[in-house]
PDB file of C-alpha atoms in Angstrom:
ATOM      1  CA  UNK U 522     -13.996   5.327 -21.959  1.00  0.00           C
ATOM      2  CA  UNK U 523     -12.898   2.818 -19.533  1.00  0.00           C
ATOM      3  CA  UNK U 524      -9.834   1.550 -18.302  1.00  0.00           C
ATOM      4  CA  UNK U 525      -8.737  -1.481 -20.417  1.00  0.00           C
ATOM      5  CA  UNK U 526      -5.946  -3.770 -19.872  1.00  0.00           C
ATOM      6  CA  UNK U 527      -4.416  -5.172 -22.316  1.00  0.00           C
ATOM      7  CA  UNK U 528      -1.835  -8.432 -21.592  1.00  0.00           C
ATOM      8  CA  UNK U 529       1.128  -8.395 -24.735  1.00  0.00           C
ATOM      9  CA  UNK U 530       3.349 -11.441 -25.209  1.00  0.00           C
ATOM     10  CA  UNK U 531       6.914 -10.144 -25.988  1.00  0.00           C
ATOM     11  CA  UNK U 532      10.417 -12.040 -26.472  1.00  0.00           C
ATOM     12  CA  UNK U 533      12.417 -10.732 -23.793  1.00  0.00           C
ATOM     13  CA  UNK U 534      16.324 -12.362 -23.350  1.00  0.00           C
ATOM     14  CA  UNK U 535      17.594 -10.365 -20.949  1.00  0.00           C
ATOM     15  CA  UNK U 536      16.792  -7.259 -18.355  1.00  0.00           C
ATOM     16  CA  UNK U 537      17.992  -4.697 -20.887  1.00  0.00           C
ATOM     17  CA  UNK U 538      15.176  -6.010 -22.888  1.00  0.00           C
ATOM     18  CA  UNK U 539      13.090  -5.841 -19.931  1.00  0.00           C
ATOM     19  CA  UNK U 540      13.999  -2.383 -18.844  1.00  0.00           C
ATOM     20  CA  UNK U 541      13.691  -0.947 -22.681  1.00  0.00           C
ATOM     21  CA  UNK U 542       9.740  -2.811 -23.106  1.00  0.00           C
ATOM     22  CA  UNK U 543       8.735  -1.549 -19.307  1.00  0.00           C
ATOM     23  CA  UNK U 544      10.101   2.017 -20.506  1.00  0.00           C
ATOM     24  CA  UNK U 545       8.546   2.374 -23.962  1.00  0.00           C
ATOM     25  CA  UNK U 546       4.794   1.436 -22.634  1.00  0.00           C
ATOM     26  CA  UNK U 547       4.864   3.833 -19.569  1.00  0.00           C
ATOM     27  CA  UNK U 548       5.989   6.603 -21.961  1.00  0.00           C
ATOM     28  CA  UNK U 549       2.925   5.762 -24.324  1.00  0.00           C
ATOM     29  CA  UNK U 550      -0.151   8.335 -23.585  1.00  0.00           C
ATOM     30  CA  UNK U 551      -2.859   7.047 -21.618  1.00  0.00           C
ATOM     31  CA  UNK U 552      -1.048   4.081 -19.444  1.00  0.00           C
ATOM     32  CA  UNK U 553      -1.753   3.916 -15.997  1.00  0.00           C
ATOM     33  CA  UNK U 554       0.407   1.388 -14.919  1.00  0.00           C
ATOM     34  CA  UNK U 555       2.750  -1.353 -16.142  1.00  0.00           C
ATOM     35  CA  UNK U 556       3.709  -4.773 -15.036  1.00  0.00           C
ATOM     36  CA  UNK U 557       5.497  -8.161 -16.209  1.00  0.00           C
ATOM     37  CA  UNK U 558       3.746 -11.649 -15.883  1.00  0.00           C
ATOM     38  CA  UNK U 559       4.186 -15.302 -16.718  1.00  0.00           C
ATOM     39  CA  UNK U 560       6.139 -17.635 -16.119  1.00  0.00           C
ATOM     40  CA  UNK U 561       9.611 -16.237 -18.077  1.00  0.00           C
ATOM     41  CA  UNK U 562       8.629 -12.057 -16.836  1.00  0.00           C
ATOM     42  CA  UNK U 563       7.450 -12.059 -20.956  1.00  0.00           C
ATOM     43  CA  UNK U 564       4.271 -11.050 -20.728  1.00  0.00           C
ATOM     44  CA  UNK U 565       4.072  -6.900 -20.816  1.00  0.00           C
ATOM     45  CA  UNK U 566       0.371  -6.108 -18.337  1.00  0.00           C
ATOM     46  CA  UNK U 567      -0.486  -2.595 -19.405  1.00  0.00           C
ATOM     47  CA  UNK U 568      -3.811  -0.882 -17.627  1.00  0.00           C
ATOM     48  CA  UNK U 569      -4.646   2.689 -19.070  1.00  0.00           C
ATOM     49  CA  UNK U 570      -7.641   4.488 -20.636  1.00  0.00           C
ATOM     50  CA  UNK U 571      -7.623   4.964 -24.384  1.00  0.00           C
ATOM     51  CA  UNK U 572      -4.134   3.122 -24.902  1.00  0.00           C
ATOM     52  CA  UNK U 573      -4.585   1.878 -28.766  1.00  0.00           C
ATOM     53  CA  UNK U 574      -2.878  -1.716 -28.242  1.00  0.00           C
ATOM     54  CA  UNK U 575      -2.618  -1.998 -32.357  1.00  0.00           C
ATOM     55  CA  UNK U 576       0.081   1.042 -31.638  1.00  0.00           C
ATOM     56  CA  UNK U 577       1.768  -0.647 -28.834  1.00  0.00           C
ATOM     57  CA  UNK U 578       2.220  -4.135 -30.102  1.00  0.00           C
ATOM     58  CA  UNK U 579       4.330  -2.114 -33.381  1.00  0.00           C
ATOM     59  CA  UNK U 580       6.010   0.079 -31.490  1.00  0.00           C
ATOM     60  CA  UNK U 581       7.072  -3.043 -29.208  1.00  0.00           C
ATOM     61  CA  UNK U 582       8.142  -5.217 -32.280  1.00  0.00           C
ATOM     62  CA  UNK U 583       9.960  -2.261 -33.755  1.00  0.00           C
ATOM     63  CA  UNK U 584      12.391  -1.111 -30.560  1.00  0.00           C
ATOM     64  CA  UNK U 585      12.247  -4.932 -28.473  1.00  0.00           C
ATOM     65  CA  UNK U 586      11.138  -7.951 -30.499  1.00  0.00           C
ATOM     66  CA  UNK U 587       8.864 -10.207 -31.749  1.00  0.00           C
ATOM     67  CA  UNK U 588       5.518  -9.146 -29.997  1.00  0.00           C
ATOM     68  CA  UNK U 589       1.998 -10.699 -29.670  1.00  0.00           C
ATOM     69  CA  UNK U 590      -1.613  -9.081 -28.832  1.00  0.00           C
ATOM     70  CA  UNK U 591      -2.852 -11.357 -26.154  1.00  0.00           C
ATOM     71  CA  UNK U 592      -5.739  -9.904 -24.577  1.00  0.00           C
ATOM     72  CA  UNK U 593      -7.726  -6.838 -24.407  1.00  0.00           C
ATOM     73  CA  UNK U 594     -10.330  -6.108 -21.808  1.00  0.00           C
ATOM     74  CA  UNK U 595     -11.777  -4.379 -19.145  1.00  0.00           C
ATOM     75  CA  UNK U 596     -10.341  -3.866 -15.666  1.00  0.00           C
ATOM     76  CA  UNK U 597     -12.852  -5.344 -13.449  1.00  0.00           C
ATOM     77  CA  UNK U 598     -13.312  -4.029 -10.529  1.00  0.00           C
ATOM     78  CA  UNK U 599     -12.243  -5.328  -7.015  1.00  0.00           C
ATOM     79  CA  UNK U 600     -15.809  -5.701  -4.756  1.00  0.00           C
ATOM     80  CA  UNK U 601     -14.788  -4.587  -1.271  1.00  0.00           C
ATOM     81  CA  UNK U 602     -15.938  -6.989   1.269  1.00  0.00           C
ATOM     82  CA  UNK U 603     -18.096  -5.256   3.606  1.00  0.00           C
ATOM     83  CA  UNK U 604     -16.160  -5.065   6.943  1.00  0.00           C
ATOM     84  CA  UNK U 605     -17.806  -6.607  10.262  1.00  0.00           C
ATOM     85  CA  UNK U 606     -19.755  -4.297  12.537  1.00  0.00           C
ATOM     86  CA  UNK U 607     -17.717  -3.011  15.726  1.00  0.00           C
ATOM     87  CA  UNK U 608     -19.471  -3.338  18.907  1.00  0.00           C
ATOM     88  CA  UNK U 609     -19.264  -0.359  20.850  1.00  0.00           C
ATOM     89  CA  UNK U 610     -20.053  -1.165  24.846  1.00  0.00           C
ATOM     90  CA  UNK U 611     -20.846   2.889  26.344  1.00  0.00           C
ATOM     91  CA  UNK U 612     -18.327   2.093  28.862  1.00  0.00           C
ATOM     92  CA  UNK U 613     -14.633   1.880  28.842  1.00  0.00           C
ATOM     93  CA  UNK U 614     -12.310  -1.153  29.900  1.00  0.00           C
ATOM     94  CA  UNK U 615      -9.673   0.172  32.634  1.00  0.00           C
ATOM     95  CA  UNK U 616      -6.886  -2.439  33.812  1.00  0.00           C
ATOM     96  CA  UNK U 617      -7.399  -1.306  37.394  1.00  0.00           C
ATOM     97  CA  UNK U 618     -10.464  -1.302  39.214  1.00  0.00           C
ATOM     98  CA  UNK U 619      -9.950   1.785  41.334  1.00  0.00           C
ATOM     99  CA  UNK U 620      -7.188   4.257  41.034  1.00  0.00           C
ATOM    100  CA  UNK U 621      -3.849   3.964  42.975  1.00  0.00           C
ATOM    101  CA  UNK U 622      -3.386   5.568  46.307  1.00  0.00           C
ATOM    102  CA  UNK U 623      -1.182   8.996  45.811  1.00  0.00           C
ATOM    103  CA  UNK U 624       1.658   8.677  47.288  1.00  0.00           C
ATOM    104  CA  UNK U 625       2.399  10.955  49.948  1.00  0.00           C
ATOM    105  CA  UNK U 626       5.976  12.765  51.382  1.00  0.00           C
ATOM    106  CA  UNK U 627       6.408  13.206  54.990  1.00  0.00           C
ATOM    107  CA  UNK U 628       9.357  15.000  56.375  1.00  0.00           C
ATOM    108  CA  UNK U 629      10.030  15.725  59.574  1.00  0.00           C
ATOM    109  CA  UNK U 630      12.634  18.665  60.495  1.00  0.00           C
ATOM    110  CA  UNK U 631      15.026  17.495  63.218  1.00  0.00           C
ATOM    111  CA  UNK U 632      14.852  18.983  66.553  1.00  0.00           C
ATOM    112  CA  UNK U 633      17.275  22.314  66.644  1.00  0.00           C
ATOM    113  CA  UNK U 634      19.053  23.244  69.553  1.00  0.00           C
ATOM    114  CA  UNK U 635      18.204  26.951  69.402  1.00  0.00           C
ATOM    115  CA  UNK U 636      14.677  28.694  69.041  1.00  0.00           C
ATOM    116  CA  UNK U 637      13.542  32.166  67.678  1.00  0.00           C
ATOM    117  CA  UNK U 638      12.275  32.792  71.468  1.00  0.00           C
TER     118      UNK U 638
END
């Protein structure tokens, strides 16, 4: 089978209402994922594979409210847009042309008084 989604209409007042619709459709076998749409969050977006909507629409009048079937379909597919080709030069871009001089310590002992000889 393939993934379906399936868009139900319920009358939600307040978050509790929310929380309780968003809580009985995740627990239902087969959902995927859940989300709210329209305008007033009362639209219930389920996307799953082998979800009987008949079920959910019941079970979501019996526990929430007055619930309606909107729409039932297929989740179509995002295309990818293919990505443009990277030009690859065989050389490497360095911010300085040549490398830095090392920098070199010089120290000098001071002249002793006394000598080994």
């Amino acid at each position: 089978m393939a993934k379906q989604k399936i868009v139900i209409k319920v009358n939600m007042a307040s978050d509790k209402c929310r929380s309780k619709a968003m809580a009985l459709v995740a627990s239902t076998s087969g959902v995927d994922s859940v989300a709210l749409a329209g305008d007033g969050k009362d639209q219930v977006v389920v996307v799953g594979d082998g979800v009987d909507s008949i079920k959910l629409t019941t079970a979501l009048r019996k526990k929430v409210g007055h619930a309606t079937l909107m729409t039932v379909g297929e989740v179509k597919k995002e295309e990818k847009k293919p990505e443009p080709a990277v030009v690859e030069y065989p050389w490497s871009y360095h911010p300085y042309t040549f490398a830095p001089p090392a920098q070199h310590v010089v120290y000098q002992y001071p002249a002793s008084s006394w000598s080994i000889f």
